[in-house]
Coordinates of C-alpha atoms and ligand atoms in Angstrom, one line a residue:
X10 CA 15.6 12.2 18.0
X11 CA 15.2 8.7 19.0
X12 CA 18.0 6.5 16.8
X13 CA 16.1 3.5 17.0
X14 CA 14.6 2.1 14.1
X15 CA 11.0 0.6 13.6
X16 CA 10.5 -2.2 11.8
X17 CA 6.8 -2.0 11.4
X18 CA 6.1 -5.3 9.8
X19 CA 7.4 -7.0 13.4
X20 CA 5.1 -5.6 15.6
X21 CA 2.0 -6.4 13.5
X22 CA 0.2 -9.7 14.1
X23 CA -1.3 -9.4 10.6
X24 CA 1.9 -8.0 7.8
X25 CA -0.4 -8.0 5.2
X26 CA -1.8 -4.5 6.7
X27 CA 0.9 -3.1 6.2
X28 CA -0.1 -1.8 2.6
X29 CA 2.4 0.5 0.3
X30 CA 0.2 -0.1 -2.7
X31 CA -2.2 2.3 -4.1
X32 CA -6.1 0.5 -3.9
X33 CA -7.5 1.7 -7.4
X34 CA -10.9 0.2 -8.6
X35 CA -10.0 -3.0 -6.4
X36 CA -7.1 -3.4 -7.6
X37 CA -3.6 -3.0 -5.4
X38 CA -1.1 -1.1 -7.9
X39 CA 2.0 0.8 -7.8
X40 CA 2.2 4.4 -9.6
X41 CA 2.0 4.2 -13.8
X42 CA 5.8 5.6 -13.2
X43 CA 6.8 3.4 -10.5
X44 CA 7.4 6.8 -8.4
X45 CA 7.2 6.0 -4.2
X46 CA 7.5 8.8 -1.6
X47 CA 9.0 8.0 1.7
X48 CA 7.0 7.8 5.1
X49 CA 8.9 8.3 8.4
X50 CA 8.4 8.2 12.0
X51 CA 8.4 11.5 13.4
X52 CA 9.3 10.2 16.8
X53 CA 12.5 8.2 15.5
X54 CA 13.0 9.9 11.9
X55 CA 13.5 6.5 10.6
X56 CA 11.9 5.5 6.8
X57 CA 8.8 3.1 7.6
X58 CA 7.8 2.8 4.2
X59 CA 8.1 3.8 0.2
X60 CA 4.4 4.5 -0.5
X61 CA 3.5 4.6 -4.2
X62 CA 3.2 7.9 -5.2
X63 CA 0.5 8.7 -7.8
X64 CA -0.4 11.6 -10.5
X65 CA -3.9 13.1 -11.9
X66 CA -3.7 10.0 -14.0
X67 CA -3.9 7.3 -11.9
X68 CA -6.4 9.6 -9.6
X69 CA -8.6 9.8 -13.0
X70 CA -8.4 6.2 -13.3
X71 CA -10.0 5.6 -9.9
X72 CA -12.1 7.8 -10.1
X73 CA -14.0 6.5 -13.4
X74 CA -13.7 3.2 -11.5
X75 CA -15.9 4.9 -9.0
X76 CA -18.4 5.6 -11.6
X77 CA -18.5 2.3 -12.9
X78 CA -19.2 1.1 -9.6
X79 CA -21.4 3.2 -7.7
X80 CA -24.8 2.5 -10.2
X81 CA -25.0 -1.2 -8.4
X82 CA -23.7 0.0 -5.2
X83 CA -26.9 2.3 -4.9
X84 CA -28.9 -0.5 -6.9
X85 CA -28.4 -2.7 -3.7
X86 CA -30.2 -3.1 -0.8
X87 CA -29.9 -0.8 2.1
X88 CA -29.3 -3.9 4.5
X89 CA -26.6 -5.1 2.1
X90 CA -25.1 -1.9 2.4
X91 CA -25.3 -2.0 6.0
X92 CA -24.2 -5.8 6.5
X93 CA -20.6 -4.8 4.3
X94 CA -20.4 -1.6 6.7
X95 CA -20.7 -4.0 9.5
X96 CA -18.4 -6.2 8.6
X97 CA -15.5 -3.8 7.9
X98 CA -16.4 -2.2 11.6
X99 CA -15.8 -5.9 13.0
X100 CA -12.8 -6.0 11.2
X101 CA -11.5 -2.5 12.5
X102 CA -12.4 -3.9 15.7
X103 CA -10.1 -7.5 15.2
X104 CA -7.0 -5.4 13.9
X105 CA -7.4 -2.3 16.3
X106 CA -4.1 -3.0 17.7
X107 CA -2.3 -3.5 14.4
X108 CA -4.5 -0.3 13.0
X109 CA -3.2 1.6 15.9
X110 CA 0.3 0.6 15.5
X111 CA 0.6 1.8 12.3
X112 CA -0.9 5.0 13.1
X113 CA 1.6 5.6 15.9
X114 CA 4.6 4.8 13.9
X115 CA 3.6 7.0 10.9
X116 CA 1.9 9.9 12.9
X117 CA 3.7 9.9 16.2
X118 CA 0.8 9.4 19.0
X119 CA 1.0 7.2 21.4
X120 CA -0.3 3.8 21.5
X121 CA -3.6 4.2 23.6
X122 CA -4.6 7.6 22.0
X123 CA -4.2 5.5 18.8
X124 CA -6.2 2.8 19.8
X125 CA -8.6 5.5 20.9
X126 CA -8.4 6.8 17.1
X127 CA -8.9 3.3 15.4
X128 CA -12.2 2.7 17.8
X129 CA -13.5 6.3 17.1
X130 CA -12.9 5.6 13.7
X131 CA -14.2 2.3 13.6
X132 CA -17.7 3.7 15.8
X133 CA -18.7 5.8 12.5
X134 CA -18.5 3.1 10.3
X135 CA -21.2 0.9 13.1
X136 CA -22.9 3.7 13.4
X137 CA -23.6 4.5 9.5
X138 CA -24.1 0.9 9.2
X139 CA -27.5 1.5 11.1
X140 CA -27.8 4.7 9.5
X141 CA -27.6 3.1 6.0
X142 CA -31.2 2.0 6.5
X143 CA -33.0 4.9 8.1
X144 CA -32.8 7.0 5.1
X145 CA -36.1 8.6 4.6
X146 CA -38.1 9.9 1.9
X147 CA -41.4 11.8 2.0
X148 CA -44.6 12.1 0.5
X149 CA -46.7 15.8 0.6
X150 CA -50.4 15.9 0.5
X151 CA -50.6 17.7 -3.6
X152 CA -51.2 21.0 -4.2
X153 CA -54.0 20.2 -6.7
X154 CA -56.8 17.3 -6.8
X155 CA -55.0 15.3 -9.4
X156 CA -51.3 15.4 -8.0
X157 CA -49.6 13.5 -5.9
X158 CA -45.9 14.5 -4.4
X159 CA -43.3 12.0 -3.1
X160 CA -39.6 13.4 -2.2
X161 CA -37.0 10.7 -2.9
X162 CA -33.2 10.5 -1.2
X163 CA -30.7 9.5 -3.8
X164 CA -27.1 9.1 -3.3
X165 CA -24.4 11.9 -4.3
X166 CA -23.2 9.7 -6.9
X167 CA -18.9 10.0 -6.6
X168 CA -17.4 11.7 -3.9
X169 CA -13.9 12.5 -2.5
X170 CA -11.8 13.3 -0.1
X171 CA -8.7 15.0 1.2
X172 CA -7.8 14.8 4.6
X173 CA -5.2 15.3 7.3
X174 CA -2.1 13.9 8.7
X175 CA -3.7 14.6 12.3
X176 CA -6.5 11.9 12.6
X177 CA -5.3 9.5 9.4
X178 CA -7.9 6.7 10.5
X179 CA -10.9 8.5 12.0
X180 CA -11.3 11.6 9.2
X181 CA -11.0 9.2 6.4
X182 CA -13.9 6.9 8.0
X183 CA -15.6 9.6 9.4
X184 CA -15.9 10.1 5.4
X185 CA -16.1 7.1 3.4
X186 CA -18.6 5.6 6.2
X187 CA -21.7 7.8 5.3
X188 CA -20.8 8.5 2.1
X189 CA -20.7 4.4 1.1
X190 CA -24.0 3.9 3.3
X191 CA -25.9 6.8 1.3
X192 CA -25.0 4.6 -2.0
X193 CA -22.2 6.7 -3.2
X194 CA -18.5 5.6 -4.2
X195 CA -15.5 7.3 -2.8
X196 CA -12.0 8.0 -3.5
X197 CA -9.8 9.4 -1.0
X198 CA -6.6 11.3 -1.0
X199 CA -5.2 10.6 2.4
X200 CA -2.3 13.0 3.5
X201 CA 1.7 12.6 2.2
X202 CA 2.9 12.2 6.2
X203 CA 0.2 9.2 7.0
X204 CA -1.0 7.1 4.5
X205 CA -0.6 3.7 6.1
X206 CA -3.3 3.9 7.9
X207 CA -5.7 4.8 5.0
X208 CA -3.9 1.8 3.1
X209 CA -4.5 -0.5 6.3
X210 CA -8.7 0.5 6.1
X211 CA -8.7 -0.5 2.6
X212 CA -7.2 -3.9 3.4
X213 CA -10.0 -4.8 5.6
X214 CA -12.6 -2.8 3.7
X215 CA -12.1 -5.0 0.4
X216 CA -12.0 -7.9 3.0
X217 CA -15.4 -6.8 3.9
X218 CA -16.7 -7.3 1.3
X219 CA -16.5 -3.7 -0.5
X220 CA -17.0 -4.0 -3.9
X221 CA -14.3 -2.9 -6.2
X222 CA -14.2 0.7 -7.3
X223 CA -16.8 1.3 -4.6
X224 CA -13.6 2.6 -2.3
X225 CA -10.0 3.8 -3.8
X226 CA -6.9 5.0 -2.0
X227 CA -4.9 7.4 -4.0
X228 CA -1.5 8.3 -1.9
X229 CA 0.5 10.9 -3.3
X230 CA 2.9 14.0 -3.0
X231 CA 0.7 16.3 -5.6
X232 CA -1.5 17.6 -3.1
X233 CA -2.7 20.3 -5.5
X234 CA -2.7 18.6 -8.4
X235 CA -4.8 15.8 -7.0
X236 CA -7.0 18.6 -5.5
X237 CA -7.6 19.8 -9.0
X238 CA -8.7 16.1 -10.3
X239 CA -10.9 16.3 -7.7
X240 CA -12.4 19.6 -8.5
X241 CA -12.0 19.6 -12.4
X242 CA -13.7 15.8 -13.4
X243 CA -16.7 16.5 -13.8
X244 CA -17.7 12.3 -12.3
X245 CA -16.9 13.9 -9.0
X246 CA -20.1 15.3 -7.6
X247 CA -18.8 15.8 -3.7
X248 CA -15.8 16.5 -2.3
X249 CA -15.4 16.6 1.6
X250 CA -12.3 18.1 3.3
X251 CA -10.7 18.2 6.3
X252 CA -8.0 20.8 7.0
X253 CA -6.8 24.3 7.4
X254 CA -9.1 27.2 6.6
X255 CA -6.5 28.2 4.1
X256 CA -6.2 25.4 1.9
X257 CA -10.2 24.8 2.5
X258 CA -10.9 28.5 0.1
X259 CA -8.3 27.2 -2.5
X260 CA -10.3 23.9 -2.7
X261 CA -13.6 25.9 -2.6
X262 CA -12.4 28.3 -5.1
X263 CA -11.6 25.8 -7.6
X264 CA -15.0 23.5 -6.5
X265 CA -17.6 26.4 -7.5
X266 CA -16.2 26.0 -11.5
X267 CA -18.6 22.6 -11.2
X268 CA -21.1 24.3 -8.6
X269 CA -19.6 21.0 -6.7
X270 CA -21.2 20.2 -3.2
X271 CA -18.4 20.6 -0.4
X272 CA -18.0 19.9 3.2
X273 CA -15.5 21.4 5.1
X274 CA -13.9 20.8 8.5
X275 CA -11.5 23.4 8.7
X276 CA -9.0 25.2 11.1
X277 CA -9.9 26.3 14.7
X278 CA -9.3 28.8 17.8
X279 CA -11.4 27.5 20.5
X280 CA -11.6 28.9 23.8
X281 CA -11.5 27.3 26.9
X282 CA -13.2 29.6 29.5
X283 CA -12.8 29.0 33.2
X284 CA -15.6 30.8 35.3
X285 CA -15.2 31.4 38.8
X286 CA -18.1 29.2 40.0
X287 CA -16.6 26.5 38.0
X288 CA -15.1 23.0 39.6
X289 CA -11.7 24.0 39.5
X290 CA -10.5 20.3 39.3
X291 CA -12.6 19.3 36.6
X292 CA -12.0 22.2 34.9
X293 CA -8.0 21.6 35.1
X294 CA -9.0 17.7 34.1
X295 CA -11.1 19.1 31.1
X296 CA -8.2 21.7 30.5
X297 CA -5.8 18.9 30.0
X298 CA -7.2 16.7 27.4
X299 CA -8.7 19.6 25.3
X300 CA -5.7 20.9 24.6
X301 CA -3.0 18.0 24.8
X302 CA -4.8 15.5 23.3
X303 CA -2.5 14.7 20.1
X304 CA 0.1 16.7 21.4
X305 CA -2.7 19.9 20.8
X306 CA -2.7 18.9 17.0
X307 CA -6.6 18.4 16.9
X308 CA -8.8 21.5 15.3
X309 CA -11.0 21.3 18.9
X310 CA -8.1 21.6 21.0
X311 CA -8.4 24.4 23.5
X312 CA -6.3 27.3 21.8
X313 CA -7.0 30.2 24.1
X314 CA -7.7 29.3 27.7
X315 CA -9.7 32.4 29.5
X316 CA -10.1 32.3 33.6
X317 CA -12.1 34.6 35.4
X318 CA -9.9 36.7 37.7
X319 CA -11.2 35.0 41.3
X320 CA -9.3 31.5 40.3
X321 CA -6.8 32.6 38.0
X322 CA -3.9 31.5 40.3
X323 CA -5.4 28.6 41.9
X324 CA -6.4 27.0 38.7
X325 CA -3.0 28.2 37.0
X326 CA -0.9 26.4 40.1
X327 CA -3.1 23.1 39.3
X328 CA -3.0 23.5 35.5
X329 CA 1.0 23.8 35.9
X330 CA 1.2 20.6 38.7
X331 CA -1.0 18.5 35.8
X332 CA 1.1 19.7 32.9
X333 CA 4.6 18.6 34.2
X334 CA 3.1 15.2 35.3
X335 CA 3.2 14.6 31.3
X336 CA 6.0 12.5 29.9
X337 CA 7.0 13.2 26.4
X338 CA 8.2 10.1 24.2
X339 CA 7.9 7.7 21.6
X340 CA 4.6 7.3 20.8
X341 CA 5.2 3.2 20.5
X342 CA 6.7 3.4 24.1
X343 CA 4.8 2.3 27.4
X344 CA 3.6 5.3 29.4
X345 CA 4.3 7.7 26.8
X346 CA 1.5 10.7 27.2
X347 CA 3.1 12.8 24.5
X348 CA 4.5 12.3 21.1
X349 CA 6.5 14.7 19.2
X350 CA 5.0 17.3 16.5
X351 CA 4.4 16.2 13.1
X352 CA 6.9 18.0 11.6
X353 CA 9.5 20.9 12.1
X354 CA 7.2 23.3 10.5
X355 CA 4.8 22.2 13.2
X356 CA 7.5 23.2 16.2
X357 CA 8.3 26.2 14.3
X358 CA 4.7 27.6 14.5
X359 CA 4.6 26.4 18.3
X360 CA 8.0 28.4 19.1
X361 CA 6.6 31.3 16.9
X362 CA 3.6 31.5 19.2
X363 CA 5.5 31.2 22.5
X364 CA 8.2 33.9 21.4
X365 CA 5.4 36.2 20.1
X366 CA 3.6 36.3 23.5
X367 CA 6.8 36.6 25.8
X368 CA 8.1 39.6 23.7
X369 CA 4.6 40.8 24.2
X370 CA 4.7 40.1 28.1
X371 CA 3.0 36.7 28.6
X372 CA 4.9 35.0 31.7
X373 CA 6.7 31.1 31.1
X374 CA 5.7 29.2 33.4
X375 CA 6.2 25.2 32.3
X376 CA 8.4 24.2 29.1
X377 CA 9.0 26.7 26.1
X378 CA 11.2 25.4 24.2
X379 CA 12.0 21.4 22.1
X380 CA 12.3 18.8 23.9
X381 CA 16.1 17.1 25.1
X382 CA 14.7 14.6 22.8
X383 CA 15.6 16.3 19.6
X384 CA 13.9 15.9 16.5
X385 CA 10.0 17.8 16.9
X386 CA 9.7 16.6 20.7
X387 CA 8.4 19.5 22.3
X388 CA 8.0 20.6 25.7
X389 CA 4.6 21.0 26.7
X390 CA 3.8 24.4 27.5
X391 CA 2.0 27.0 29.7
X392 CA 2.2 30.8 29.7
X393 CA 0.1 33.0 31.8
X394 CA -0.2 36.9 31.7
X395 CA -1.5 36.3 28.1
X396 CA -3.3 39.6 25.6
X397 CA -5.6 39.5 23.0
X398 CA -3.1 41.7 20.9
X399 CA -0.8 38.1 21.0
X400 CA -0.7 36.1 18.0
X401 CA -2.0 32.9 19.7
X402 CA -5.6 34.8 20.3
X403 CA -6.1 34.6 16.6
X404 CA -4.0 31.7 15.4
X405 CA -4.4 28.0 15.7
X406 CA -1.0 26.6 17.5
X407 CA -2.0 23.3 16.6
X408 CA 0.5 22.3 19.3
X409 CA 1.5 21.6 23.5
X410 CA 0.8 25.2 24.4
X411 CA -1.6 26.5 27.2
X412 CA -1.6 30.3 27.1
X413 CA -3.9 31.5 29.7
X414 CA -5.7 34.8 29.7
X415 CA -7.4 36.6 32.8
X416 CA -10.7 38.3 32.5
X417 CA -13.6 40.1 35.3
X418 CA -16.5 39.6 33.7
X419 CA -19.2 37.0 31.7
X420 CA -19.5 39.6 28.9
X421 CA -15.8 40.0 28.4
X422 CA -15.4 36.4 28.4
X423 CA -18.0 35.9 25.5
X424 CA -16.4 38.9 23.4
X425 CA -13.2 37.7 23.7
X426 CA -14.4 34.1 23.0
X427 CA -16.5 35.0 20.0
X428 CA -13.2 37.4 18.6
X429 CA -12.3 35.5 16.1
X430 CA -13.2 34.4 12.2
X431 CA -13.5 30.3 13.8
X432 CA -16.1 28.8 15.0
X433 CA -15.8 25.3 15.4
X434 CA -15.9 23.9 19.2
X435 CA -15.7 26.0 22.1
X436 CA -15.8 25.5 25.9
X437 CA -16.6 26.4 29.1
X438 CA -17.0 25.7 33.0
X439 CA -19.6 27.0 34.8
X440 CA -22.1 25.5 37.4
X441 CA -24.9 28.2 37.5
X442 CA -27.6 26.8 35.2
X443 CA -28.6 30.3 34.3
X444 CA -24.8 31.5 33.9
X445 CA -24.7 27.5 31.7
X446 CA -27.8 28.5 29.7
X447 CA -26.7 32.5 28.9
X448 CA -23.1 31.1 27.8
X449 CA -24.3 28.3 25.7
X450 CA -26.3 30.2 24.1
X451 CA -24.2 33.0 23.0
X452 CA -21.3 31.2 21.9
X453 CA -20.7 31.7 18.5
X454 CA -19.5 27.9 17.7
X455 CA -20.7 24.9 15.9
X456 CA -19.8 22.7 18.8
X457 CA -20.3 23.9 22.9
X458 CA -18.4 21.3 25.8
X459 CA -20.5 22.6 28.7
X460 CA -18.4 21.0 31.8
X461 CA -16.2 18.6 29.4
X462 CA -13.1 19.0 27.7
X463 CA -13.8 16.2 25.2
X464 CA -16.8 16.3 22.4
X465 CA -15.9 13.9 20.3
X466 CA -18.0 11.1 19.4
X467 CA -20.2 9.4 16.3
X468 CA -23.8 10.6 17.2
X469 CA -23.0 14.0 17.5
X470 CA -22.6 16.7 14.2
X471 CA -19.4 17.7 14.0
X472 CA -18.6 20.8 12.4
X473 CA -18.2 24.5 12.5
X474 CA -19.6 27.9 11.9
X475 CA -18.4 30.8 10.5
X476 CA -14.4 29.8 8.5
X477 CA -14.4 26.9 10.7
X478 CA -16.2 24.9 7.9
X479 CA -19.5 23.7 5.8
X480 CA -21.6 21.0 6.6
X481 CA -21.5 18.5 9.4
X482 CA -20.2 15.1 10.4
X483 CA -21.4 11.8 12.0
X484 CA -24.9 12.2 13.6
X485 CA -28.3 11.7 12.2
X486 CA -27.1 14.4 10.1
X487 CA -23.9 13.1 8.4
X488 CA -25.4 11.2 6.1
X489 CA -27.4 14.2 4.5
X490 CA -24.0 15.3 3.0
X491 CA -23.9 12.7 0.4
X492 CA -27.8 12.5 -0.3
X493 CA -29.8 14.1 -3.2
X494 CA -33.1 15.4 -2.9
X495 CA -35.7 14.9 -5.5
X496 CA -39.0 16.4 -5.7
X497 CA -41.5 14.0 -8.0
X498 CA -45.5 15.7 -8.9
X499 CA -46.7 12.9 -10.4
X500 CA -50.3 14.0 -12.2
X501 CA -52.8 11.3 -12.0
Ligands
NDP20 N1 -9.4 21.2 11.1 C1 -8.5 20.2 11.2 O1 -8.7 19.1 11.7 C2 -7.1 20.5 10.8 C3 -6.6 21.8 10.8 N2 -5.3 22.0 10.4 C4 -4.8 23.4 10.4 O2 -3.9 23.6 9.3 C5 -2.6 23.9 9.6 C6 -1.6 23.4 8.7 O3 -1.7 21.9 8.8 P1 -1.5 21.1 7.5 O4 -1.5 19.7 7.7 O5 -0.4 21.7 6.7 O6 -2.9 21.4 6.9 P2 -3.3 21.5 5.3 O7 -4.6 22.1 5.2 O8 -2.1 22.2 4.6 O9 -3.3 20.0 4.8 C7 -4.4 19.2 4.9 C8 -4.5 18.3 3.7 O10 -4.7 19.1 2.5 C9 -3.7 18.8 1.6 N3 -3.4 20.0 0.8 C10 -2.6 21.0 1.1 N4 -2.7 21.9 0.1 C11 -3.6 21.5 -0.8 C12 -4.1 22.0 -2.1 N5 -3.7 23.2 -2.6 N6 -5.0 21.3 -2.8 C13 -5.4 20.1 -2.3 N7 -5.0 19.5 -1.1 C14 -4.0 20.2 -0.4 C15 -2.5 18.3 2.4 O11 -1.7 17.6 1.6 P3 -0.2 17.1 2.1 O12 -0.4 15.8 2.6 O13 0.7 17.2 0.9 O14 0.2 18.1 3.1 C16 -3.2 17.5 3.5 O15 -3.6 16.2 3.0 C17 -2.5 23.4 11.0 O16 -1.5 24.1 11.7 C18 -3.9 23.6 11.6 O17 -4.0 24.9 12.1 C19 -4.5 21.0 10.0 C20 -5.0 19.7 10.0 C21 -6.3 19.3 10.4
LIG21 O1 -9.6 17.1 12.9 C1 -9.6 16.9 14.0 O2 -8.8 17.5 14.8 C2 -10.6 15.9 14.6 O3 -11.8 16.1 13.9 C3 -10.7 16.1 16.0 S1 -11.8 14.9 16.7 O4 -12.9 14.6 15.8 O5 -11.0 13.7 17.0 O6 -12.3 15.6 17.9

């Protein structure tokens, strides 16, 4: 663990991001008890911040605020709605470097896969500033002589969110930004490790021009509890999620009391299939980023990594030269490629996986075990010689380790991708179109990287199939997730 401390406040050009404050109704406010939970920097273990930490009551509060507000929010234009969107995306834009400091120090990635985080945050609040006016209705030809039928979109009305430690800036706009473009209000419960950057987003959004109660930040430690607000007021008409499969059916469980719309963007296994007419450089390049991005804490990471039996060993001797050219460090230090876990819990489920497929006969190859930096540095990892009976074939590691698995044939390489209760992303190598087209096709996912290691981006749907998750994200189709859809028969 690295014993120096971070003072936050000196390496931002604008302090006044650096929020501790709960945003409630547009107002900044500590808890009703004055309660604060602490916020540390899992590369240094050092306190950043006392965060106020708040209860169902002050989650209640916002959320009637968001139900005072979001009548005139809808009432206004479209284009006013988008020119407010627009503005916060410039501001995201200005303060991307302060945005992604503050998402380093409280999350652990390093500085320019922050950055990266802030703009691909920032790129669905543009992008649903455009949407914001393309919203459609329709109007039928009547089923008798004297009707006429006209379907009208309507916003949600309140929605809410609860979201991860992983992306703290991207899945909350990746949320709010449709949701707030559709005409609905939104109050979002960011997670306990990384709530700066939430607070930071509400800075500029209120500077933007968002009215208040339109957008509330509620930070707290009562995860379940403030799940429950969410799920038991019956103001809140739409709750989105992002998260493991897990907590998704307790949230979903306790939603379907109301009937409450839900989208979900849960837990993952995606494979990562290597065929043996594949580029075996890209592949290795695409390899690389799908599953160490974030230090492998990303639900599309590559979690099982299946090469066909002709390039096992010559891409395994590449994928082994690429991986030890990584350099593990403090996220907020220069030529860092690789933070440390989130949290202990997070290195225990990475050494749980390793252990599990070397008792099982999986070979170490590269790392294996924490990093000489202490603390949740980790070593990133690669194991070859890896079964389907291991753990990691049905687990998400969520973490820097590449276990790769040999198979003969295309059909064995679908079955063994498609083995599995997740279906979010998937992906594969391949350059015979009719190989590309089969594969595709068959691929039990929500998301396919044909050739690419990285899917990410605002006009795409993002989500899954299968326990991987309900509904989809960014797109055309993002939106849709926080309309209404009315039917009128008006009789003439
Ligand atoms: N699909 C994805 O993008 C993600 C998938 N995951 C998967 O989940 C695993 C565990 O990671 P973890 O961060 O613990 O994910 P969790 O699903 O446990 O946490 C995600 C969010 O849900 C909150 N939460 C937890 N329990 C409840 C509850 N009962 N009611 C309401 N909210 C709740 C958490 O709060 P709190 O802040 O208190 O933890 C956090 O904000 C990972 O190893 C990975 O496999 C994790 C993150 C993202
Ligand atoms: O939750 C995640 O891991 C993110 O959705 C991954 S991505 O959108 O940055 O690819």
């Amino acid at each position: 663990m690295l014993d120096t401390q971070t003072d936050l406040r000196a390496i931002l050009k604008d302090g006044s991001l650096l929020e501790t404050r709960a945003f409630i109704g547009g107002k900044w406010a500590d808890a009703d008890d004055g309660a604060t939970f602490e916020v540390t920097n899992p590369a240094r273990g050092d306190v950043l911040a006392k965060v106020a930490d708040l209860t169902r009551v002050e989650v209640a509060r916002a959320i009637a605020a968001a139900e005072g507000a979001q009548k005139d929010w809808a009432r206004r234009t479209a284009k006013d709605r988008a020119g407010i969107l627009r503005r916060w995306f410039d501001l995201m834009v200005e303060n991307v470097d302060d945005l992604a400091a503050i998402l380093t120090a409280e999350q652990g990635k390093p500085l320019p896969e922050a950055r990266a985080e802030v703009l691909y945050g920032a790129s669905f609040v543009e992008w649903f500033s455009e949407e914001a006016r393309r919203v459609y209705g329709d109007t039928i030809p009547g089923h008798q002589p004297d009707k006429r039928i006209t379907v009208l979109r309507q916003p949600i009305g309140v929605a809410a969110s609860i979201t991860p430690w992983n992306f703290p800036n991207a899945m909350i706009a990746r949320k709010v930004a449709p949701a707030l473009a559709a005409g609905c209000s939104f109050v979002a419960r960011p997670a306990t490790e990384t709530p700066l950057s939430a607070l930071a987003m509400a800075v500029l959004a209120e500077r933007a021009g968002v009215p208040a109660g339109v957008l509330s930040i509620v930070p707290s430690t009562h995860a379940s509890d403030i799940g429950k607000e969410f799920c038991e007021n019956p103001v809140v008409r739409k709750l989105t999620f992002t998260g493991s499969t897990e907590v998704g059916r307790i949230l979903l469980r306790q939603a379907a009391d109301q009937v409450m719309k839900c989208s979900m963007e849960l837990g993952g296994n995606a494979p990562f299939i290597v065929f043996d007419d594949a580029d075996i450089d890209a592949a290795v390049e695409g390899a690389m980023v799908c599953k160490f991005r974030n230090n492998g804490q990303t639900c599309v990471c590559a979690n099982r990594i299946y090469v066909q039996a002709g390039v096992y060993d010559a891409f395994a001797v590449k994928f082994e030269a690429a991986i030890k050219k990584l350099r593990v460090g403090d996220g907020l230090a220069e030529g860092t490629t690789t933070g440390p876990l989130i949290s202990g819990k997070a290195v225990q489920k990475v050494q749980a996986h390793i252990k599990d497929a070397l008792d099982k006969g999986a070979k170490l190859v590269v790392g294996g075990k924490p990093h000489d930096l202490g603390g949740t540095f980790f070593e990133p990892t690669l194991l070859t010689d890896v079964t389907p009976d291991m753990a990691v074939s049905q687990e998400e590691t969520f973490g820097p380790m590449a276990p790769l698995f040999r198979f003969e044939t295309e059909e064995e390489a679908v079955a063994l991708a498609n083995d599995t209760i997740f279906g979010l992303a998937a992906y594969f190598y391949a350059r015979d179109v009719s190989r590309v087209t089969r594969v595709q096709e068959a691929l039990e996912y929500g998301i396919v990287g044909v050739n690419t290691g990285i899917i990410s981006t605002e006009v795409a749907p993002f989500g899954g199939v299968k326990q991987s998750g309900l509904g989809r994200e960014g797109s055309k189709y993002g939106i849709e997730d926080f309309m209404e859809m009315k039917y009128v028969c008006l009789s003439v």
